[in-house]
Amino acid sequence: MDGSTAGTRYDETYAAWRRDPEAFWMAAARGVAWDRGPDRAFDPGQGVYGRWFLGGMLNTCHNAVDRHVQAGRGAQPAIIYDSPITNRAPVTITYADLQSRTAKLAGALAARGVGKGDRVVIYMPMVPEAAVAMLACARLGAVHSVVFGGFAAAELAARIADAEPRAIVSASCGIEPGRVIAYKPLLDAAIALSPHKPACCLILQRPELPCDLTPGRDEDLLAAEAAAAPHPCVSVAATDPLYVLYTSGTTGQPKGIVRDNGGHAVALTNSMRMVYGVEPGDVYWAASDVGWVVGHSYIVYAPLLAGCTSVLYEGKPVGTPDAGAFWRVCAEHKVRVLFTAPTAIRAIKKEDPQGALLARYDLSALDALYLAGERCDPDTQVWATDLLKKPVVDHWWQTETGWSITGGFRGLGLFPLKPGSGGKAAPGYDVVALDEAGQEVPRGQIGSLAVRLPLPPSCLPTLWNADDRFREAYLETFPGYYSTADAGMVDADGYVWVMSRTDDIINVAGHRLSTGAMEEVLASHPDVAECAVVGVKDSLKGQVPMGLVVLKSGVTKDEATIAKELIGMVRDRIGPVAAFKDAKVVNRLPKTRSGKILRATLRKIADGEDYVVPPTIDDPMILTEMEGTLRAAMR
Ligand code: COA
Ligand code: AMP
């Protein structure tokens, strides 16, 4: 396929960045309102590998909200809350409303002792109050840490213990198809489990399931907000943290990804024009969840930083009420760019393969569909392109980066897309494929994908309270590079193909999960001697986890009972989002002669990839057994 960029501004923009990154990012920084402008773009002498926009002072909430009101855009919708799951009519929040709500909630938090640098955990469903709470923290210079609602109490507890929040903002319940999830018992259990206790909790009472408030600790969020005095924006350093977002690492201990204020505001503001090609006033919709990075960046911060209208959707791609839901929202709110995970499109495709529901809606306002969160299979990308007759752009992302590493760039003119590839490197990223020795492999060959340091603004400067873990996890494998832990290639035309993870992370329905964390849960079952969790191919969710367990000798309990117990344990300890529904008892697991489980080989088998029989394996025949078990589980 033609990889020409002729007629686009991609090559010249990428070259301009390469020639003079300092000038490129200082120019981008002019898109942000600073209380004090930065002295320079990047200082390699600061932090672990350098820091962005030193000397700069700003407030992210001011940039996302107040500055638009000051510029006369107060009456423009900032957020459209569309919640088919609650059957309510969409609610519009203007920039002026958002300013007043944010200032008051910031006042309420300040009155409860939250100040600059303090942490606030936000455990909320997809309601506007989640965005208001995030912005209220940003307004105070407090550091929010949003926890996805599909995690169980133990996962929430681990995040509370690590972030040590002064306050928690939560809701009485979340709503999933067919069930209302009481959040309060989960919150109470998490606080009980955590060694650190917050001083107060502000709880949004939802009419679907109000909850009792714990005296002396909990207060009604809306009442506290209504009674508070508005708080102004607090100026913070560009390098001060805006938020910590925990993401799966290779163990049960999640990694606290740190995002700073200055780099984030610059990169995200720049991305709205450069990557998505939208302008102030345009409607932008990221159909994700505020608990994930895509929700942080493209439901809340970037659209607001750019003065767009952001759709906050509480519903699913299918079943709320049908597979036309996304197209209904696009038509009703005149969405210009939709961003979602390939899984959502696969779910729609499964229920409405001919696009009969899509045909009911006027999608003339929609310019493009962007996909990320997992590799998009070419079939899904081609299906969506044919049906929508608009560009469907895959772009590669990580929680660590906060914006796309590669993609297609509407703001620079779209070059031809190659289905299955994540597009070309975004200006700001020098992406290479390396061999085990850290040498670049020839174009077109698979290697470990890495980004030459420094990473661009918005990417993590470190992990929360864990510089050494940051160095070890990301910088030590290939000195001079950030290791992405994704394998793939850069082709002759410069397109990047992201094929699989090189670590214990799996991607289930666009959700990033650690098989290591699930193994820790399975290993704690009294009858389990050893175990491995692998991601097996799934035609809807991309991958689903499957547990392989070897029982202790003498265990007589039947396999079905053990499997049920294991499934229940993962749901209780990690949460329903793990989608752990398959555990198989096996006689043995493939191991090296020294007794190490061959997880990388198991992963390759599960991915349907060719694998080399490791010379250190104790019994090669077991791999054939494993192939049978894993292939049988694929859907
Ligand atoms: N709170 C509580 N539970 C949640 C939850 C939340 N916020 N989100 C998901 N869950 C639960 C679901 O109810 C489900 O529970 P169940 O096992 O009792 O059915 C479980 O977690 C798995 O959820 P999910 O992976 O979402 O699968 P699903 O079968 O319910 O839905 C899709 C399938 C494809 C419709 C759904 O996965 C989807 O919309 N995916 C897109 C993901 C996305 O936007 N990712 C963001 C990255 S850009
Ligand atoms: P998360 O941190 O949840 O955004 O997950 C990041 C991981 O998801 C990446 O390391 C990839 O493995 C995968 N991923 C995200 N976007 C893409 C994409 N467009 N193509 C391939 N893999 C992707």
XYZ file of C-alpha atoms and ligand atoms in Angstrom, residues 125 148-151 176-177 179 181 183 287-289 292 294 315-318 339-341 343-344 347 372-373 508-511 540-541 571 575-579 581, ligand 1:
88
model
C -18.939 6.310 37.634
C -11.880 2.970 37.600
C -15.270 1.846 38.944
C -14.857 -1.752 37.756
C -12.048 -2.416 40.236
C -23.979 -1.415 34.627
C -26.429 -3.096 32.257
C -27.446 -4.091 37.764
C -23.364 -1.418 41.756
C -20.026 1.830 45.574
C -16.253 6.982 24.394
C -14.127 5.697 27.229
C -14.225 6.049 31.009
C -8.648 5.263 32.143
C -8.139 8.085 27.489
C -23.583 3.762 28.527
C -22.214 0.978 26.372
C -21.721 0.578 22.634
C -24.410 -2.123 22.583
C -12.521 8.205 19.749
C -13.107 4.711 21.111
C -11.564 1.261 21.496
C -13.569 -3.628 21.027
C -16.504 -1.234 21.029
C -19.284 -5.238 19.580
C -6.816 3.070 20.437
C -6.382 1.000 23.568
C -9.083 -7.183 27.632
C -11.790 -5.151 25.878
C -9.390 -2.196 25.747
C -8.703 -2.538 29.478
C -14.840 -9.515 20.744
C -12.523 -8.475 23.564
C -13.642 -10.932 40.796
C -12.840 -6.711 40.077
C -15.342 -7.643 37.369
C -13.302 -5.689 34.822
C -10.690 -8.473 34.873
C -13.277 -10.588 32.984
C -14.089 -16.470 33.629
N -18.058 -0.436 37.151
C -18.382 -1.672 37.559
N -18.306 -2.757 36.767
C -17.871 -2.589 35.508
C -17.497 -1.321 35.020
C -17.610 -0.215 35.897
N -17.266 1.013 35.533
N -17.093 -1.469 33.746
C -17.215 -2.765 33.438
N -17.689 -3.441 34.508
C -18.003 -4.858 34.599
C -19.039 -5.252 33.568
O -20.344 -5.056 34.063
C -18.730 -6.725 33.370
O -19.273 -7.432 34.457
P -19.905 -8.914 34.283
O -18.731 -9.829 34.238
O -20.722 -9.079 35.513
O -20.694 -8.911 33.022
C -17.223 -6.803 33.528
O -16.845 -5.608 34.249
C -16.463 -6.801 32.210
O -16.813 -5.608 31.529
P -16.455 -5.281 30.011
O -15.044 -5.688 29.750
O -16.809 -3.881 29.749
O -17.302 -6.296 29.175
P -18.828 -6.312 28.806
O -19.070 -7.702 28.347
O -19.686 -5.777 29.891
O -18.943 -5.317 27.565
C -18.033 -4.235 25.619
C -18.240 -5.548 26.346
C -17.255 -4.470 24.347
C -19.373 -3.628 25.289
C -17.255 -3.311 26.560
O -16.100 -3.966 26.957
C -16.830 -1.974 25.997
O -17.584 -1.034 25.883
N -15.547 -1.837 25.689
C -14.930 -0.590 25.295
C -13.865 -0.338 26.318
C -13.329 1.031 26.341
O -13.961 1.991 26.004
N -12.094 1.106 26.812
C -11.414 2.327 27.036
C -10.088 2.335 26.394
S -10.022 3.563 25.123
